[in-house]
mmCIF file of C-alpha atoms in Angstrom:
data_model
loop_
_atom_site.group_PDB
_atom_site.id
_atom_site.type_symbol
_atom_site.label_atom_id
_atom_site.label_comp_id
_atom_site.label_asym_id
_atom_site.label_seq_id
_atom_site.Cartn_x
_atom_site.Cartn_y
_atom_site.Cartn_z
ATOM 1 C CA MET A 110 0.086 -0.091 -0.052
ATOM 2 C CA ILE A 111 1.700 3.307 -1.119
ATOM 3 C CA ASP A 112 1.297 6.525 1.067
ATOM 4 C CA ARG A 113 -1.395 8.510 -0.717
ATOM 5 C CA ARG A 114 0.747 11.531 -0.199
ATOM 6 C CA VAL A 115 2.965 9.976 -3.083
ATOM 7 C CA TRP A 116 0.127 10.319 -5.446
ATOM 8 C CA ILE A 117 -0.779 13.867 -4.379
ATOM 9 C CA PHE A 118 3.081 14.963 -5.103
ATOM 10 C CA LEU A 119 2.843 13.163 -8.304
ATOM 11 C CA ILE A 120 -0.127 15.113 -9.449
ATOM 12 C CA CYS A 121 1.448 18.204 -8.295
ATOM 13 C CA ALA A 122 4.536 17.440 -10.298
ATOM 14 C CA LEU A 123 2.338 16.644 -13.442
ATOM 15 C CA ALA A 124 0.505 20.137 -13.022
ATOM 16 C CA CYS A 125 3.856 21.880 -12.805
ATOM 17 C CA VAL A 126 4.992 19.893 -15.910
ATOM 18 C CA ALA A 127 1.750 20.890 -17.824
ATOM 19 C CA LEU A 128 2.518 24.500 -16.908
ATOM 20 C CA ILE A 129 6.054 24.535 -18.355
ATOM 21 C CA PRO A 130 4.849 25.460 -22.251
ATOM 22 C CA PHE A 131 3.105 28.321 -20.870
ATOM 23 C CA SER A 132 5.851 29.780 -18.819
ATOM 24 C CA ASN A 133 7.634 32.040 -21.505
ATOM 25 C CA PHE A 134 6.004 35.556 -21.593
ATOM 26 C CA ASP A 135 6.140 38.340 -24.076
ATOM 27 C CA LYS A 136 7.019 41.785 -22.550
ATOM 28 C CA PRO A 137 4.015 44.036 -22.006
ATOM 29 C CA ALA A 138 3.483 46.194 -24.815
ATOM 30 C CA LYS A 139 3.673 50.032 -24.677
ATOM 31 C CA PRO A 140 0.527 51.982 -25.134
ATOM 32 C CA GLY A 141 -0.926 51.602 -28.229
ATOM 33 C CA GLU A 142 1.300 48.965 -29.893
ATOM 34 C CA LYS A 143 0.949 45.027 -30.219
ATOM 35 C CA ALA A 144 2.564 42.754 -27.808
ATOM 36 C CA LYS A 145 6.119 42.061 -28.860
ATOM 37 C CA ALA A 146 6.588 38.611 -30.920
ATOM 38 C CA HIS A 147 9.822 37.666 -29.231
ATOM 39 C CA LYS A 148 9.785 35.691 -25.871
ATOM 40 C CA SER A 149 11.609 38.022 -23.583
ATOM 41 C CA GLN A 150 10.491 36.925 -20.047
ATOM 42 C CA ASN A 151 11.641 33.110 -19.380
ATOM 43 C CA TYR A 152 10.080 31.607 -16.414
ATOM 44 C CA ARG A 153 10.350 28.046 -17.322
ATOM 45 C CA TRP A 154 12.644 27.321 -14.565
ATOM 46 C CA VAL A 155 10.054 28.092 -12.099
ATOM 47 C CA PRO A 156 7.581 25.035 -13.015
ATOM 48 C CA GLU A 157 10.578 22.973 -13.888
ATOM 49 C CA ALA A 158 12.227 23.336 -10.313
ATOM 50 C CA THR A 159 8.892 22.874 -8.621
ATOM 51 C CA ALA A 160 8.230 19.761 -10.525
ATOM 52 C CA GLY A 161 11.521 18.364 -9.765
ATOM 53 C CA ALA A 162 11.051 19.088 -6.049
ATOM 54 C CA TYR A 163 7.681 17.316 -6.092
ATOM 55 C CA LEU A 164 9.228 14.380 -7.726
ATOM 56 C CA ALA A 165 11.906 14.310 -4.892
ATOM 57 C CA LEU A 166 9.204 14.728 -2.393
ATOM 58 C CA ALA A 167 7.264 11.764 -3.665
ATOM 59 C CA ALA A 168 10.315 9.664 -4.106
ATOM 60 C CA MET A 169 11.117 10.617 -0.226
ATOM 61 C CA VAL A 170 7.600 9.803 0.926
ATOM 62 C CA ALA A 171 7.543 6.423 -0.915
ATOM 63 C CA ALA A 172 11.148 5.300 0.296
ATOM 64 C CA ASP A 173 10.130 6.445 3.721
ATOM 65 C CA SER A 174 6.765 4.491 3.913
ATOM 66 C CA ALA A 175 8.602 1.368 2.299
ATOM 67 C CA ALA A 176 11.151 1.520 5.027
ATOM 68 C CA ARG A 177 8.439 1.576 7.743
ATOM 69 C CA ARG A 178 6.486 -1.365 6.007
ATOM 70 C CA PRO A 179 7.255 -4.713 7.781
ATOM 71 C CA SER A 180 9.373 -7.117 5.947
ATOM 72 C CA SER A 181 7.734 -10.533 4.900
ATOM 73 C CA ARG A 182 9.750 -12.137 7.560
ATOM 74 C CA GLU A 183 8.611 -9.875 10.225
ATOM 75 C CA ARG A 184 5.099 -10.397 8.957
ATOM 76 C CA SER A 185 5.125 -14.042 9.178
ATOM 77 C CA VAL A 186 6.740 -13.814 12.677
ATOM 78 C CA GLN A 187 3.767 -11.426 13.522
ATOM 79 C CA ASN A 188 1.159 -13.880 12.093
ATOM 80 C CA ARG A 189 2.645 -17.024 13.779
ATOM 81 C CA ALA A 190 2.606 -15.035 17.196
ATOM 82 C CA MET B 25 -16.502 66.614 -13.375
ATOM 83 C CA GLU B 26 -13.698 64.161 -14.330
ATOM 84 C CA THR B 27 -11.473 64.971 -11.667
ATOM 85 C CA PHE B 28 -14.317 64.306 -9.195
ATOM 86 C CA ALA B 29 -14.828 61.199 -10.905
ATOM 87 C CA VAL B 30 -10.976 60.345 -10.625
ATOM 88 C CA VAL B 31 -10.956 61.423 -6.974
ATOM 89 C CA ALA B 32 -14.020 58.946 -6.409
ATOM 90 C CA VAL B 33 -12.473 55.940 -8.215
ATOM 91 C CA ILE B 34 -9.308 56.400 -6.133
ATOM 92 C CA GLY B 35 -11.267 56.409 -3.106
ATOM 93 C CA ILE B 36 -12.814 53.089 -4.036
ATOM 94 C CA ALA B 37 -9.616 51.549 -4.852
ATOM 95 C CA LEU B 38 -8.186 52.620 -1.431
ATOM 96 C CA ALA B 39 -11.139 51.288 0.234
ATOM 97 C CA PHE B 40 -10.711 47.818 -1.581
ATOM 98 C CA ASP B 41 -7.176 47.821 -0.237
ATOM 99 C CA PHE B 42 -8.116 48.844 3.262
ATOM 100 C CA THR B 43 -10.792 45.590 3.287
ATOM 101 C CA ASN B 44 -7.801 43.502 1.721
ATOM 102 C CA GLY B 45 -5.895 44.510 5.078
ATOM 103 C CA PHE B 46 -8.890 43.776 7.021
ATOM 104 C CA HIS B 47 -9.461 40.461 6.063
ATOM 105 C CA ASP B 48 -5.947 38.995 5.185
ATOM 106 C CA ALA B 49 -4.221 40.203 8.345
ATOM 107 C CA ALA B 50 -5.368 36.851 9.719
ATOM 108 C CA ASN B 51 -2.984 35.069 7.258
ATOM 109 C CA ALA B 52 -0.089 36.691 8.831
ATOM 110 C CA ILE B 53 -1.029 36.685 12.697
ATOM 111 C CA ALA B 54 -3.027 33.482 12.949
ATOM 112 C CA THR B 55 -0.183 31.259 14.111
ATOM 113 C CA VAL B 56 1.357 34.038 16.430
ATOM 114 C CA VAL B 57 -1.767 34.785 18.192
ATOM 115 C CA ALA B 58 -2.636 30.907 18.177
ATOM 116 C CA THR B 59 0.680 29.822 19.788
ATOM 117 C CA ARG B 60 0.204 33.166 22.143
ATOM 118 C CA VAL B 61 3.565 34.570 21.196
ATOM 119 C CA LEU B 62 1.751 38.076 20.932
ATOM 120 C CA SER B 63 -1.710 39.267 22.125
ATOM 121 C CA PRO B 64 -4.096 39.790 18.898
ATOM 122 C CA ARG B 65 -3.805 43.698 19.189
ATOM 123 C CA VAL B 66 0.105 43.725 19.431
ATOM 124 C CA ALA B 67 0.170 41.134 16.370
ATOM 125 C CA VAL B 68 -2.074 43.132 14.135
ATOM 126 C CA ALA B 69 0.247 46.151 14.926
ATOM 127 C CA TRP B 70 3.249 44.128 14.208
ATOM 128 C CA ALA B 71 1.678 43.000 11.125
ATOM 129 C CA ALA B 72 0.558 46.423 9.865
ATOM 130 C CA MET B 73 3.916 48.213 10.433
ATOM 131 C CA PHE B 74 5.569 45.419 8.090
ATOM 132 C CA ASN B 75 2.494 45.804 5.451
ATOM 133 C CA PHE B 76 3.593 49.480 5.517
ATOM 134 C CA ILE B 77 7.288 49.380 5.139
ATOM 135 C CA ALA B 78 6.830 46.722 2.185
ATOM 136 C CA PHE B 79 7.262 49.729 -0.479
ATOM 137 C CA VAL B 80 10.993 50.334 0.897
ATOM 138 C CA VAL B 81 11.920 46.954 0.249
ATOM 139 C CA PHE B 82 10.184 46.067 -2.820
ATOM 140 C CA GLY B 83 9.858 48.263 -6.199
ATOM 141 C CA THR B 84 6.628 48.685 -7.706
ATOM 142 C CA THR B 85 6.703 46.214 -10.492
ATOM 143 C CA VAL B 86 3.659 44.330 -9.315
ATOM 144 C CA ALA B 87 1.679 47.607 -9.906
ATOM 145 C CA ALA B 88 3.083 48.177 -13.168
ATOM 146 C CA THR B 89 1.969 44.631 -14.144
ATOM 147 C CA ILE B 90 -1.568 45.469 -13.111
ATOM 148 C CA ALA B 91 -1.748 48.956 -14.830
ATOM 149 C CA LYS B 92 0.142 48.134 -18.114
ATOM 150 C CA GLY B 93 0.381 44.330 -18.213
ATOM 151 C CA VAL B 94 -3.251 43.051 -18.301
ATOM 152 C CA VAL B 95 -4.862 45.291 -20.851
ATOM 153 C CA ASP B 96 -3.539 47.565 -23.577
ATOM 154 C CA PRO B 97 -2.982 50.849 -21.466
ATOM 155 C CA ALA B 98 -4.494 52.863 -24.520
ATOM 156 C CA VAL B 99 -7.986 51.488 -23.854
ATOM 157 C CA LEU B 100 -7.995 52.595 -20.316
ATOM 158 C CA SER B 101 -10.303 55.424 -19.074
ATOM 159 C CA VAL B 102 -11.907 56.504 -15.723
ATOM 160 C CA GLY B 103 -14.910 54.376 -16.822
ATOM 161 C CA VAL B 104 -12.886 51.387 -17.627
ATOM 162 C CA VAL B 105 -11.135 51.338 -14.275
ATOM 163 C CA PHE B 106 -14.177 52.211 -12.362
ATOM 164 C CA THR B 107 -16.257 49.130 -13.914
ATOM 165 C CA GLY B 108 -13.150 47.053 -13.306
ATOM 166 C CA LEU B 109 -13.350 47.901 -9.690
ATOM 167 C CA LEU B 110 -16.948 47.228 -9.671
ATOM 168 C CA GLY B 111 -16.506 43.719 -11.216
ATOM 169 C CA ALA B 112 -13.670 42.945 -8.398
ATOM 170 C CA ILE B 113 -15.740 44.146 -5.620
ATOM 171 C CA GLY B 114 -19.212 42.847 -7.194
ATOM 172 C CA TRP B 115 -17.483 39.441 -7.361
ATOM 173 C CA THR B 116 -16.181 39.641 -3.958
ATOM 174 C CA LEU B 117 -19.458 40.372 -2.269
ATOM 175 C CA LEU B 118 -21.225 37.899 -4.251
ATOM 176 C CA THR B 119 -18.944 35.160 -3.562
ATOM 177 C CA PHE B 120 -19.079 36.324 0.308
ATOM 178 C CA TYR B 121 -22.957 36.135 0.143
ATOM 179 C CA LEU B 122 -22.875 32.679 -1.493
ATOM 180 C CA GLY B 123 -20.187 31.443 0.757
ATOM 181 C CA LEU B 124 -17.866 30.475 -2.197
ATOM 182 C CA PRO B 125 -14.008 30.753 -1.999
ATOM 183 C CA THR B 126 -12.543 33.818 -3.858
ATOM 184 C CA SER B 127 -9.231 35.926 -4.334
ATOM 185 C CA SER B 128 -9.541 39.656 -4.307
ATOM 186 C CA SER B 129 -6.228 39.691 -6.259
ATOM 187 C CA HIS B 130 -7.572 37.387 -9.154
ATOM 188 C CA ALA B 131 -10.964 39.642 -9.150
ATOM 189 C CA LEU B 132 -9.031 42.782 -9.550
ATOM 190 C CA VAL B 133 -7.302 41.219 -12.753
ATOM 191 C CA GLY B 134 -10.607 39.561 -14.031
ATOM 192 C CA GLY B 135 -12.344 42.791 -13.577
ATOM 193 C CA ILE B 136 -10.046 45.201 -15.411
ATOM 194 C CA ALA B 137 -9.701 42.497 -18.274
ATOM 195 C CA GLY B 138 -13.671 42.293 -18.479
ATOM 196 C CA ALA B 139 -14.110 46.108 -18.418
ATOM 197 C CA ALA B 140 -11.571 46.837 -21.273
ATOM 198 C CA ILE B 141 -13.300 43.895 -23.391
ATOM 199 C CA GLY B 142 -16.525 45.663 -22.702
ATOM 200 C CA ARG B 143 -14.877 48.966 -23.994
ATOM 201 C CA ALA B 144 -13.100 47.822 -27.019
ATOM 202 C CA GLY B 145 -13.348 44.162 -27.564
ATOM 203 C CA LEU B 146 -10.870 41.072 -26.658
ATOM 204 C CA HIS B 147 -7.845 42.467 -28.649
ATOM 205 C CA THR B 148 -7.211 44.738 -25.846
ATOM 206 C CA VAL B 149 -6.352 42.062 -23.465
ATOM 207 C CA GLN B 150 -2.486 41.503 -23.062
ATOM 208 C CA ARG B 151 -2.341 37.791 -23.560
ATOM 209 C CA SER B 152 1.058 37.572 -22.343
ATOM 210 C CA GLY B 153 0.279 39.406 -18.967
ATOM 211 C CA LEU B 154 -2.899 37.390 -18.243
ATOM 212 C CA GLN B 155 -0.786 34.293 -19.044
ATOM 213 C CA LYS B 156 1.908 35.203 -16.450
ATOM 214 C CA ILE B 157 -0.668 35.980 -14.127
ATOM 215 C CA GLY B 158 -2.797 32.627 -14.910
ATOM 216 C CA VAL B 159 0.444 30.441 -14.664
ATOM 217 C CA PHE B 160 1.281 31.856 -11.099
ATOM 218 C CA ILE B 161 -2.111 31.666 -9.975
ATOM 219 C CA VAL B 162 -1.529 28.034 -10.000
ATOM 220 C CA LEU B 163 2.190 27.995 -9.307
ATOM 221 C CA SER B 164 2.271 30.073 -6.236
ATOM 222 C CA PRO B 165 0.228 27.959 -3.540
ATOM 223 C CA MET B 166 2.153 24.939 -5.132
ATOM 224 C CA ILE B 167 5.464 26.676 -4.448
ATOM 225 C CA GLY B 168 4.315 27.472 -0.970
ATOM 226 C CA LEU B 169 3.338 23.844 -0.347
ATOM 227 C CA ALA B 170 6.769 22.321 -1.534
ATOM 228 C CA LEU B 171 8.625 25.046 0.538
ATOM 229 C CA GLY B 172 6.579 24.328 3.630
ATOM 230 C CA LEU B 173 7.112 20.825 3.545
ATOM 231 C CA LEU B 174 10.854 21.302 2.852
ATOM 232 C CA PHE B 175 11.209 23.612 5.287
ATOM 233 C CA THR B 176 9.636 21.441 8.019
ATOM 234 C CA LEU B 177 11.551 18.741 7.011
ATOM 235 C CA THR B 178 14.754 20.686 7.420
ATOM 236 C CA LEU B 179 13.689 21.975 10.845
ATOM 237 C CA MET B 180 12.820 18.389 11.741
ATOM 238 C CA TRP B 181 16.248 17.096 10.568
ATOM 239 C CA VAL B 182 18.261 20.108 12.202
ATOM 240 C CA PHE B 183 16.681 19.674 15.632
ATOM 241 C CA HIS B 184 15.802 16.130 15.778
ATOM 242 C CA ARG B 185 18.431 15.360 18.424
ATOM 243 C CA VAL B 186 17.368 18.347 20.847
ATOM 244 C CA ARG B 187 16.217 17.044 24.151
ATOM 245 C CA HIS B 188 15.037 20.325 25.873
ATOM 246 C CA VAL B 189 11.935 20.792 23.891
ATOM 247 C CA GLU B 190 10.674 23.870 26.023
ATOM 248 C CA ARG B 191 13.644 25.761 25.358
ATOM 249 C CA LEU B 192 13.199 25.009 21.477
ATOM 250 C CA ASN B 193 9.843 25.907 21.476
ATOM 251 C CA ARG B 194 10.827 29.246 22.940
ATOM 252 C CA GLY B 195 13.164 29.664 20.050
ATOM 253 C CA PHE B 196 10.595 28.999 17.660
ATOM 254 C CA ARG B 197 8.255 31.448 19.274
ATOM 255 C CA VAL B 198 10.962 34.261 18.502
ATOM 256 C CA GLY B 199 11.225 32.687 15.022
ATOM 257 C CA GLN B 200 7.495 33.155 14.477
ATOM 258 C CA LEU B 201 7.965 36.825 15.190
ATOM 259 C CA LEU B 202 10.532 37.184 12.296
ATOM 260 C CA SER B 203 8.523 34.676 10.069
ATOM 261 C CA SER B 204 5.250 36.754 10.494
ATOM 262 C CA ALA B 205 6.954 39.772 9.858
ATOM 263 C CA ALA B 206 8.498 38.607 6.823
ATOM 264 C CA PHE B 207 5.041 37.327 5.484
ATOM 265 C CA SER B 208 3.369 40.647 6.281
ATOM 266 C CA LEU B 209 6.266 42.357 4.185
ATOM 267 C CA GLY B 210 5.386 39.982 1.308
ATOM 268 C CA HIS B 211 1.707 40.612 1.654
ATOM 269 C CA GLY B 212 2.188 44.341 1.810
ATOM 270 C CA ALA B 213 4.379 44.277 -1.152
ATOM 271 C CA ASN B 214 2.079 42.280 -3.302
ATOM 272 C CA ASP B 215 -1.367 43.116 -2.264
ATOM 273 C CA ALA B 216 -0.899 47.187 -1.702
ATOM 274 C CA GLN B 217 0.672 46.968 -5.234
ATOM 275 C CA LYS B 218 -2.282 45.748 -6.818
ATOM 276 C CA THR B 219 -4.173 48.772 -5.717
ATOM 277 C CA MET B 220 -1.379 51.060 -6.815
ATOM 278 C CA GLY B 221 -1.558 49.461 -10.200
ATOM 279 C CA ILE B 222 -5.077 50.278 -10.512
ATOM 280 C CA ILE B 223 -4.629 54.125 -9.328
ATOM 281 C CA LEU B 224 -1.652 54.332 -11.882
ATOM 282 C CA ALA B 225 -3.980 53.015 -14.485
ATOM 283 C CA LEU B 226 -6.437 55.701 -13.721
ATOM 284 C CA LEU B 227 -3.811 58.440 -13.622
ATOM 285 C CA ILE B 228 -2.671 57.369 -17.127
ATOM 286 C CA ALA B 229 -6.237 57.067 -18.343
ATOM 287 C CA SER B 230 -7.220 60.452 -17.217
ATOM 288 C CA LYS B 231 -3.968 62.160 -18.370
ATOM 289 C CA HIS B 232 -2.719 63.056 -14.814
ATOM 290 C CA ALA B 233 0.308 60.710 -15.597
ATOM 291 C CA ALA B 234 2.292 60.001 -18.823
ATOM 292 C CA PRO B 235 1.719 56.421 -20.135
ATOM 293 C CA THR B 236 5.320 55.575 -19.373
ATOM 294 C CA ALA B 237 5.223 57.019 -15.684
ATOM 295 C CA GLY B 238 6.106 55.127 -12.795
ATOM 296 C CA VAL B 239 4.094 55.032 -9.615
ATOM 297 C CA PRO B 240 4.021 58.422 -7.941
ATOM 298 C CA LEU B 241 5.209 58.503 -4.346
ATOM 299 C CA TRP B 242 1.891 59.540 -2.839
ATOM 300 C CA VAL B 243 0.280 56.554 -4.325
ATOM 301 C CA VAL B 244 2.602 54.234 -2.962
ATOM 302 C CA LEU B 245 2.030 55.964 0.608
ATOM 303 C CA ALA B 246 -1.633 55.896 0.234
ATOM 304 C CA ALA B 247 -2.001 52.450 -0.625
ATOM 305 C CA HIS B 248 0.539 51.113 2.033
ATOM 306 C CA THR B 249 -1.511 53.375 4.440
ATOM 307 C CA ALA B 250 -4.885 51.950 3.383
ATOM 308 C CA ILE B 251 -3.770 48.275 3.772
ATOM 309 C CA GLY B 252 -1.838 48.919 6.846
ATOM 310 C CA LEU B 253 -4.842 50.758 8.384
ATOM 311 C CA GLY B 254 -7.033 47.758 7.362
ATOM 312 C CA THR B 255 -4.951 45.285 9.040
ATOM 313 C CA LEU B 256 -4.715 47.574 12.056
ATOM 314 C CA SER B 257 -8.511 48.339 12.502
ATOM 315 C CA GLY B 258 -10.166 44.952 11.650
ATOM 316 C CA GLY B 259 -7.839 42.077 11.493
ATOM 317 C CA TRP B 260 -7.974 40.953 15.194
ATOM 318 C CA ARG B 261 -11.585 40.496 15.072
ATOM 319 C CA ILE B 262 -11.660 38.187 12.390
ATOM 320 C CA VAL B 263 -8.457 35.903 13.110
ATOM 321 C CA LYS B 264 -9.657 32.723 11.659
ATOM 322 C CA THR B 265 -6.825 30.960 12.640
ATOM 323 C CA MET B 266 -5.537 29.572 9.435
ATOM 324 C CA GLY B 267 -3.459 27.230 11.348
ATOM 325 C CA SER B 268 -6.321 25.354 13.084
ATOM 326 C CA LYS B 269 -8.733 25.690 9.829
ATOM 327 C CA ILE B 270 -6.269 23.602 7.638
ATOM 328 C CA THR B 271 -4.149 21.623 10.171
ATOM 329 C CA ARG B 272 -3.012 22.121 13.713
ATOM 330 C CA LEU B 273 0.293 23.956 13.861
ATOM 331 C CA GLN B 274 2.910 23.859 16.351
ATOM 332 C CA PRO B 275 5.472 26.898 16.517
ATOM 333 C CA ALA B 276 7.945 25.253 14.384
ATOM 334 C CA GLY B 277 5.117 24.567 11.661
ATOM 335 C CA GLY B 278 4.162 28.067 11.960
ATOM 336 C CA VAL B 279 7.732 29.304 11.212
ATOM 337 C CA ALA B 280 8.106 26.761 8.169
ATOM 338 C CA ALA B 281 4.827 27.956 6.781
ATOM 339 C CA GLU B 282 5.300 31.613 7.224
ATOM 340 C CA SER B 283 8.634 31.285 5.809
ATOM 341 C CA ALA B 284 7.570 29.329 2.914
ATOM 342 C CA ALA B 285 4.981 31.893 2.170
ATOM 343 C CA ALA B 286 7.100 34.712 2.529
ATOM 344 C CA VAL B 287 9.872 33.356 0.079
ATOM 345 C CA THR B 288 7.184 32.776 -2.581
ATOM 346 C CA LEU B 289 5.822 36.345 -2.271
ATOM 347 C CA PHE B 290 9.458 37.936 -2.251
ATOM 348 C CA PHE B 291 10.101 36.354 -5.359
ATOM 349 C CA THR B 292 6.888 36.939 -7.174
ATOM 350 C CA SER B 293 6.719 40.684 -5.883
ATOM 351 C CA SER B 294 10.274 41.173 -6.972
ATOM 352 C CA ARG B 295 9.433 40.021 -10.594
ATOM 353 C CA GLY B 296 6.198 42.013 -10.693
ATOM 354 C CA ILE B 297 3.946 39.026 -10.597
ATOM 355 C CA PRO B 298 0.608 39.360 -8.690
ATOM 356 C CA VAL B 299 -0.331 36.399 -6.863
ATOM 357 C CA SER B 300 -3.053 35.606 -4.051
ATOM 358 C CA THR B 301 -1.532 35.839 -0.482
ATOM 359 C CA THR B 302 -4.006 33.833 0.818
ATOM 360 C CA HIS B 303 -3.459 31.048 -1.520
ATOM 361 C CA THR B 304 0.071 31.201 -0.923
ATOM 362 C CA ILE B 305 -0.031 30.775 2.877
ATOM 363 C CA THR B 306 -2.797 28.305 2.534
ATOM 364 C CA GLY B 307 -0.307 25.858 0.209
ATOM 365 C CA ALA B 308 2.352 26.566 2.707
ATOM 366 C CA ILE B 309 0.322 25.333 5.715
ATOM 367 C CA VAL B 310 -1.013 22.341 3.572
ATOM 368 C CA GLY B 311 2.668 21.499 3.054
ATOM 369 C CA VAL B 312 3.538 21.753 6.686
ATOM 370 C CA GLY B 313 0.524 19.517 7.684
ATOM 371 C CA SER B 314 1.376 16.823 5.035
ATOM 372 C CA THR B 315 4.694 16.105 6.650
ATOM 373 C CA GLN B 316 2.601 14.172 9.295
ATOM 374 C CA ARG B 317 0.093 12.271 7.171
ATOM 375 C CA VAL B 318 -2.544 12.810 4.580
ATOM 376 C CA SER B 319 -5.477 12.859 7.212
ATOM 377 C CA ALA B 320 -3.619 15.533 9.021
ATOM 378 C CA VAL B 321 -4.813 18.147 6.469
ATOM 379 C CA ARG B 322 -8.199 19.297 5.737
ATOM 380 C CA TRP B 323 -8.046 18.783 1.969
ATOM 381 C CA GLY B 324 -11.404 20.511 1.698
ATOM 382 C CA VAL B 325 -9.823 23.796 2.520
ATOM 383 C CA ALA B 326 -7.207 23.195 -0.223
ATOM 384 C CA SER B 327 -9.781 22.242 -2.762
ATOM 385 C CA GLN B 328 -11.451 25.505 -2.050
ATOM 386 C CA VAL B 329 -8.464 27.290 -3.484
ATOM 387 C CA VAL B 330 -8.663 24.980 -6.737
ATOM 388 C CA TRP B 331 -12.269 26.395 -7.062
ATOM 389 C CA ALA B 332 -11.249 30.073 -6.690
ATOM 390 C CA TRP B 333 -8.503 29.518 -9.412
ATOM 391 C CA VAL B 334 -11.458 28.219 -11.872
ATOM 392 C CA LEU B 335 -14.308 30.847 -10.745
ATOM 393 C CA THR B 336 -12.702 34.211 -9.791
ATOM 394 C CA ILE B 337 -11.332 35.689 -12.965
ATOM 395 C CA PRO B 338 -14.180 34.607 -15.216
ATOM 396 C CA GLY B 339 -16.765 35.641 -12.600
ATOM 397 C CA ALA B 340 -15.243 39.118 -12.049
ATOM 398 C CA LEU B 341 -14.686 39.532 -15.926
ATOM 399 C CA VAL B 342 -18.295 39.087 -16.647
ATOM 400 C CA ILE B 343 -19.671 41.608 -14.034
ATOM 401 C CA ALA B 344 -16.999 43.988 -15.183
ATOM 402 C CA TYR B 345 -17.960 43.299 -18.863
ATOM 403 C CA VAL B 346 -21.559 43.964 -18.253
ATOM 404 C CA GLY B 347 -20.802 46.982 -15.996
ATOM 405 C CA GLN B 348 -18.987 48.547 -18.793
ATOM 406 C CA LEU B 349 -21.934 47.838 -21.387
ATOM 407 C CA VAL B 350 -24.311 49.419 -18.990
ATOM 408 C CA LEU B 351 -22.017 52.397 -18.656
ATOM 409 C CA ARG B 352 -21.632 52.641 -22.370
ATOM 410 C CA ALA B 353 -25.288 52.534 -22.802
ATOM 411 C CA LEU B 354 -26.030 55.077 -20.352
ATOM 412 C CA SER B 355 -23.469 57.565 -21.642
#
């Protein structure tokens, strides 16, 4: 049984990944002119870093819950007792 | 006549700022009050002071984004700014009456966009500006959550060998003073600047400022005074204790949550990105709570934030759009 937090963090990581393509922004246009065509404000690293943090957190929680789970040998000892 | 209209709309914008301080003060001081580090009155004064001095630390880039980055500044008029504010306030009151979650920051953005569309059409919206705001609406609580969790884990790792728990808690109580001050600073920097942006847009629209002008000092002082007075006058009555509403926080958790939210707000404020301070601290508190177990967090509160993402901008946009159509029909 995987800790439910793993799924929550994976969903958060996916949401961040989904935001990456939208994280390049044009500079605001001056009065009366159309928005500049070139991408000038690159914030891709923000969702990328956040997604990375969530993946790391998911891995940490999964490893922690696996370490706390009793091994098959411990379970069989408990069952016999 | 137009000068009277400008003064009246500035008054409405400052009243909006005052109410923001009034109900968002609870976010900054809830954990300090809950852990009895400060009395409610002193805590509110503490938060108000840092709300006010935020303008010294941060520039006015968030204000510039609101004034010039949401819609084409050429389309702004006193009527557009007025109906934009009307949309934001109308949506906030409607959601308050219906008991729906909302964000006054997002409502302001939706209101200005709706009013501009009503005046001159969809092309007036600066897609890039709205995109930046939209991306960070979702990202800011998620950054807060991740940082809240990471800060808590770090504190647990650093202090797990300490045996004198009482002494440690005393240390964290002092830490909470600093973290709540940092959060109040971030709150003042981001939320007061939204009002500055609205007033700057109004001044540009009424030709009292050049389109390339920065935010005048009197606007900066007025906006920070309004949010500070709002915090000072009403915050202590409506301390909803964010800490106990989402998850039960200890002093260490309070430090981690407020620090995480403050870091997120410092980053977004310095980059000129308007975000919801309430959503950011909510994400951070959820992050702290989720270090324990899934059931330690009331996920219903977290899901309200998601609904606020979805509903607020379109809701305020529609009200402002209709308001602008009515204004045009009347004039």
